[in-house]
Amino acid sequence: MAEVKARRPRRIPTGQFIRSFLLAKGEEHPSEIHKALHLEYDKFNQGRNRKERLKPPTFHSFLNYLHQMKLFGLVEFSG
C-alpha cells in the first residue's frame, strides 16, 4: 500500500487577510495590519510542534505586497 504523506499546513493568505482587516477596521497603518497578521499566525500556530509552525511574512515582504496592491488600485494610501 502506498504511504500517505501528511499535507503541509496551509498559509494564511496575506491578500485576503488585508482585505478582510481593512473592511472590518477601515483605515489603518501598515505596521498595525502587519501586527494583526502576526497575531493571526500566533493563533494558528498554537499547539503545533516547532517544525509544523508557519512563519508570517517579514515586514519588508508585507510592504512589497501592499505596494503591489497599490499598483493594481486595490488600496489607497492616505496622509
Tab-separated table of C-alpha atoms in Angstrom:
chain	number	residue	atom	x	y	z
A	1	MET	CA	0.000	0.000	0.000
A	2	ALA	CA	1.252	3.494	-0.803
A	3	GLU	CA	2.309	5.633	2.104
A	4	VAL	CA	0.163	8.717	2.563
A	5	LYS	CA	2.149	11.866	3.231
A	6	ALA	CA	0.809	14.454	5.613
A	7	ARG	CA	-0.211	17.671	3.925
A	8	ARG	CA	1.670	20.834	4.702
A	9	PRO	CA	-0.266	23.274	6.836
A	10	ARG	CA	-1.871	25.981	4.750
A	11	ARG	CA	-0.619	29.536	4.883
A	12	ILE	CA	-2.891	32.372	5.821
A	13	PRO	CA	-3.487	34.211	2.508
A	14	THR	CA	-1.959	37.655	3.030
A	15	GLY	CA	-4.103	39.431	0.452
A	16	GLN	CA	-7.335	38.017	1.843
A	17	PHE	CA	-6.264	38.919	5.363
A	18	ILE	CA	-5.502	42.529	4.368
A	19	ARG	CA	-8.844	42.837	2.590
A	20	SER	CA	-10.902	41.452	5.467
A	21	PHE	CA	-8.929	43.511	8.006
A	22	LEU	CA	-9.475	46.770	6.118
A	23	LEU	CA	-13.160	46.012	5.546
A	24	ALA	CA	-13.623	45.385	9.267
A	25	LYS	CA	-11.458	48.194	10.683
A	26	GLY	CA	-11.283	50.821	7.935
A	27	GLU	CA	-8.074	52.834	7.595
A	28	GLU	CA	-5.056	51.540	9.478
A	29	HIS	CA	-1.285	51.996	9.376
A	30	PRO	CA	0.565	49.177	7.557
A	31	SER	CA	2.507	48.266	10.714
A	32	GLU	CA	-0.774	47.723	12.588
A	33	ILE	CA	-2.061	45.446	9.829
A	34	HIS	CA	1.221	43.511	9.945
A	35	LYS	CA	0.943	43.153	13.755
A	36	ALA	CA	-2.594	41.822	13.366
A	37	LEU	CA	-1.357	39.318	10.769
A	38	HIS	CA	1.352	38.166	13.204
A	39	LEU	CA	-1.296	37.675	15.898
A	40	GLU	CA	-3.369	35.615	13.454
A	41	TYR	CA	-0.337	33.402	12.768
A	42	ASP	CA	0.245	33.067	16.534
A	43	LYS	CA	-3.342	31.839	16.985
A	44	PHE	CA	-2.932	29.461	14.049
A	45	ASN	CA	0.340	28.050	15.425
A	46	GLN	CA	-0.861	27.407	18.982
A	47	GLY	CA	-0.459	23.765	19.913
A	48	ARG	CA	1.662	22.936	16.871
A	49	ASN	CA	5.088	21.357	17.018
A	50	ARG	CA	8.012	23.638	16.306
A	51	LYS	CA	8.561	22.067	12.874
A	52	GLU	CA	4.892	22.456	11.921
A	53	ARG	CA	4.622	26.164	12.736
A	54	LEU	CA	4.096	28.608	9.920
A	55	LYS	CA	6.179	31.765	9.731
A	56	PRO	CA	4.420	35.038	8.970
A	57	PRO	CA	5.807	37.244	6.199
A	58	THR	CA	8.524	39.726	7.089
A	59	PHE	CA	7.573	43.389	7.277
A	60	HIS	CA	9.562	44.103	4.107
A	61	SER	CA	7.725	41.470	2.057
A	62	PHE	CA	4.446	42.673	3.576
A	63	LEU	CA	5.200	46.231	2.381
A	64	ASN	CA	6.034	44.867	-1.071
A	65	TYR	CA	2.653	43.131	-1.068
A	66	LEU	CA	0.902	46.403	-0.165
A	67	HIS	CA	2.837	48.208	-2.904
A	68	GLN	CA	1.646	45.665	-5.485
A	69	MET	CA	-1.924	46.119	-4.244
A	70	LYS	CA	-1.496	49.891	-4.650
A	71	LEU	CA	-0.227	49.477	-8.231
A	72	PHE	CA	-3.325	47.419	-9.091
A	73	GLY	CA	-5.573	50.044	-7.498
A	74	LEU	CA	-6.789	47.746	-4.729
A	75	VAL	CA	-5.687	50.014	-1.861
A	76	GLU	CA	-5.052	53.737	-1.485
A	77	PHE	CA	-2.595	55.242	0.941
A	78	SER	CA	-3.890	58.253	2.839
A	79	GLY	CA	-1.955	61.007	4.527
